[in-house]
Amino acid sequence: MIHINPDDPARGDVRQLLSEHLADMLATSPAESVHALDHSALSAPSITFWTAREDGELLGCGALKLLDSPHGSAKYGEIKSMRTTATARGRGVATLMLRHILDAARTRDFERIYLETGTEDYFAPARRLYVRNGFTECPPFGSYVMDPNSVFMQLRL
């Protein structure tokens, strides 16, 4: 059975997965278009980080970042660092993680969740996952700017 729990982004196996994620992002997109966070940035107080594990084996990770609200007391979040290990791909881990993150956002009374992903074919499975779960494209949010290598998406909760 797959369990999703809060975890430490600096934990050895997690840190390795995040390093692979960052390396893949840099190999796929121009450096100025890579918005992936390393393990130290994912340890920020505004970020909740989870891993998916089965019998202790790391299958994937994901995070929810609290965004500064442009509209006073409304709460907004951003999905960060969604990644599945190569051996766990195709097992539904990303869907489980995404649903877990969205449930956490709803529990915290977030009004909207945003994300940024790439435009390249490499990111097509991620874009399909988000569309299947109700996300729609939107303009850049937060500190992001228009970028031909980025797709911005949102989901109203």
Coordinates of C-alpha atoms in Angstrom, one line a residue:
M1 CA 0.0 0.0 0.0
I2 CA 1.2 3.5 -0.9
H3 CA 1.4 6.0 2.0
I4 CA 1.8 9.7 1.7
N5 CA 3.3 11.5 4.6
P6 CA 5.2 14.8 5.5
D7 CA 8.9 14.2 4.9
D8 CA 12.2 16.0 5.0
P9 CA 13.4 17.2 1.6
A10 CA 17.0 16.8 2.8
R11 CA 16.5 13.1 3.5
G12 CA 19.0 11.1 1.5
D13 CA 16.8 9.3 -1.0
V14 CA 14.5 12.4 -1.3
R15 CA 17.5 14.7 -1.9
Q16 CA 18.7 12.4 -4.7
L17 CA 15.2 12.4 -6.3
L18 CA 15.1 16.2 -6.1
S19 CA 18.6 16.4 -7.7
E20 CA 17.4 14.2 -10.6
H21 CA 14.4 16.4 -11.0
L22 CA 16.4 19.6 -11.1
A23 CA 18.9 18.0 -13.5
D24 CA 16.0 16.9 -15.8
M25 CA 14.5 20.4 -15.7
L26 CA 17.8 22.0 -16.7
A27 CA 18.3 19.4 -19.5
T28 CA 14.8 20.1 -20.8
S29 CA 14.3 23.9 -20.4
P30 CA 16.6 27.0 -20.6
A31 CA 18.0 27.8 -17.1
E32 CA 16.0 31.0 -16.8
S33 CA 12.8 29.0 -17.3
V34 CA 13.5 26.4 -14.6
H35 CA 11.5 27.1 -11.5
A36 CA 12.1 23.8 -9.7
L37 CA 13.3 24.1 -6.1
D38 CA 16.2 22.3 -4.5
H39 CA 15.9 20.5 -1.1
S40 CA 16.9 23.6 0.9
A41 CA 14.3 25.8 -0.7
L42 CA 11.7 23.1 -0.1
S43 CA 12.4 23.3 3.6
A44 CA 11.0 26.9 3.8
P45 CA 8.3 27.5 6.4
S46 CA 5.8 28.4 3.7
I47 CA 6.1 24.9 2.1
T48 CA 4.7 21.6 3.1
F49 CA 6.5 18.7 1.6
W50 CA 5.3 15.1 1.3
T51 CA 6.7 11.8 -0.1
A52 CA 4.8 8.7 -1.3
R53 CA 6.4 5.5 -0.1
E54 CA 5.6 1.8 -0.3
D55 CA 7.2 -0.5 2.3
G56 CA 9.7 2.4 2.9
E57 CA 10.7 2.7 -0.7
L58 CA 10.4 6.2 -2.1
L59 CA 8.0 6.5 -5.0
G60 CA 7.5 10.2 -5.4
C61 CA 7.2 13.6 -3.9
G62 CA 5.2 16.8 -4.0
A63 CA 4.9 20.1 -2.2
L64 CA 2.4 22.9 -1.5
K65 CA 3.6 26.4 -1.1
L66 CA 1.6 29.1 0.5
L67 CA 1.5 32.1 -1.8
D68 CA 1.2 35.7 -0.7
S69 CA -2.4 36.7 -1.4
P70 CA -3.1 39.6 -3.7
H71 CA -6.6 39.8 -2.3
G72 CA -6.3 40.2 1.5
S73 CA -7.4 37.2 3.5
A74 CA -7.9 34.8 0.6
K75 CA -5.5 31.8 0.7
Y76 CA -3.7 30.6 -2.4
G77 CA -1.2 27.9 -3.0
E78 CA 1.3 26.6 -5.6
I79 CA 2.1 23.0 -6.3
K80 CA 5.9 22.5 -6.4
S81 CA 8.2 19.6 -7.0
M82 CA 5.8 16.9 -8.2
R83 CA 8.1 14.0 -9.2
T84 CA 7.7 10.3 -9.4
T85 CA 10.7 7.9 -9.4
A86 CA 11.5 6.2 -12.7
T87 CA 10.6 2.8 -11.3
A88 CA 7.2 4.0 -10.0
R89 CA 6.0 5.7 -13.2
G90 CA 2.7 4.5 -14.5
R91 CA 1.5 3.3 -11.1
G92 CA -0.7 6.3 -10.4
V93 CA 1.7 7.8 -7.8
A94 CA 1.4 11.3 -9.3
T95 CA -2.4 11.2 -9.2
L96 CA -2.3 10.1 -5.6
M97 CA 0.1 12.8 -4.7
L98 CA -1.8 15.5 -6.5
R99 CA -5.1 14.5 -4.8
H100 CA -3.3 14.5 -1.4
I101 CA -2.0 18.0 -2.0
L102 CA -5.4 19.2 -3.2
D103 CA -7.1 17.7 -0.1
A104 CA -4.5 19.4 2.1
A105 CA -5.3 22.7 0.4
R106 CA -9.0 22.3 0.9
T107 CA -8.5 21.4 4.5
R108 CA -6.6 24.7 4.9
D109 CA -9.3 26.6 3.2
F110 CA -7.3 27.6 0.2
E111 CA -9.4 29.3 -2.5
R112 CA -7.2 28.5 -5.5
I113 CA -4.2 26.4 -6.4
Y114 CA -1.7 27.3 -9.1
L115 CA 1.2 25.6 -10.8
E116 CA 3.8 26.2 -13.4
T117 CA 5.0 23.5 -15.8
G118 CA 6.9 23.3 -19.1
T119 CA 5.6 23.6 -22.6
E120 CA 8.0 20.9 -24.1
D121 CA 6.8 17.4 -25.0
Y122 CA 8.6 16.1 -21.9
F123 CA 6.0 17.8 -19.7
A124 CA 2.9 16.6 -21.7
P125 CA 2.1 13.8 -19.2
A126 CA 2.2 16.4 -16.3
R127 CA -0.1 18.7 -18.3
R128 CA -2.5 15.9 -19.0
L129 CA -2.6 14.9 -15.3
Y130 CA -3.4 18.5 -14.3
V131 CA -6.1 18.9 -16.9
R132 CA -7.7 15.5 -15.9
N133 CA -7.9 16.9 -12.4
G134 CA -9.6 20.1 -13.3
F135 CA -6.8 22.6 -13.8
T136 CA -7.1 25.2 -16.6
E137 CA -4.5 27.5 -18.1
C138 CA -4.1 30.9 -16.6
P139 CA -1.9 34.0 -16.9
P140 CA 1.4 34.0 -14.8
F141 CA 0.8 34.3 -11.1
G142 CA 2.9 35.5 -8.2
S143 CA 6.4 36.6 -9.3
Y144 CA 6.2 34.6 -12.6
V145 CA 6.3 36.4 -15.9
M146 CA 5.2 35.3 -19.4
D147 CA 7.6 32.7 -20.7
P148 CA 7.3 30.7 -23.9
N149 CA 8.7 27.7 -22.0
S150 CA 6.1 27.8 -19.2
V151 CA 2.4 26.9 -18.9
F152 CA 0.6 28.4 -15.9
M153 CA -2.4 26.6 -14.6
Q154 CA -5.0 27.1 -11.8
L155 CA -7.7 25.2 -10.0
R156 CA -10.5 26.9 -8.0
L157 CA -11.2 24.9 -4.9

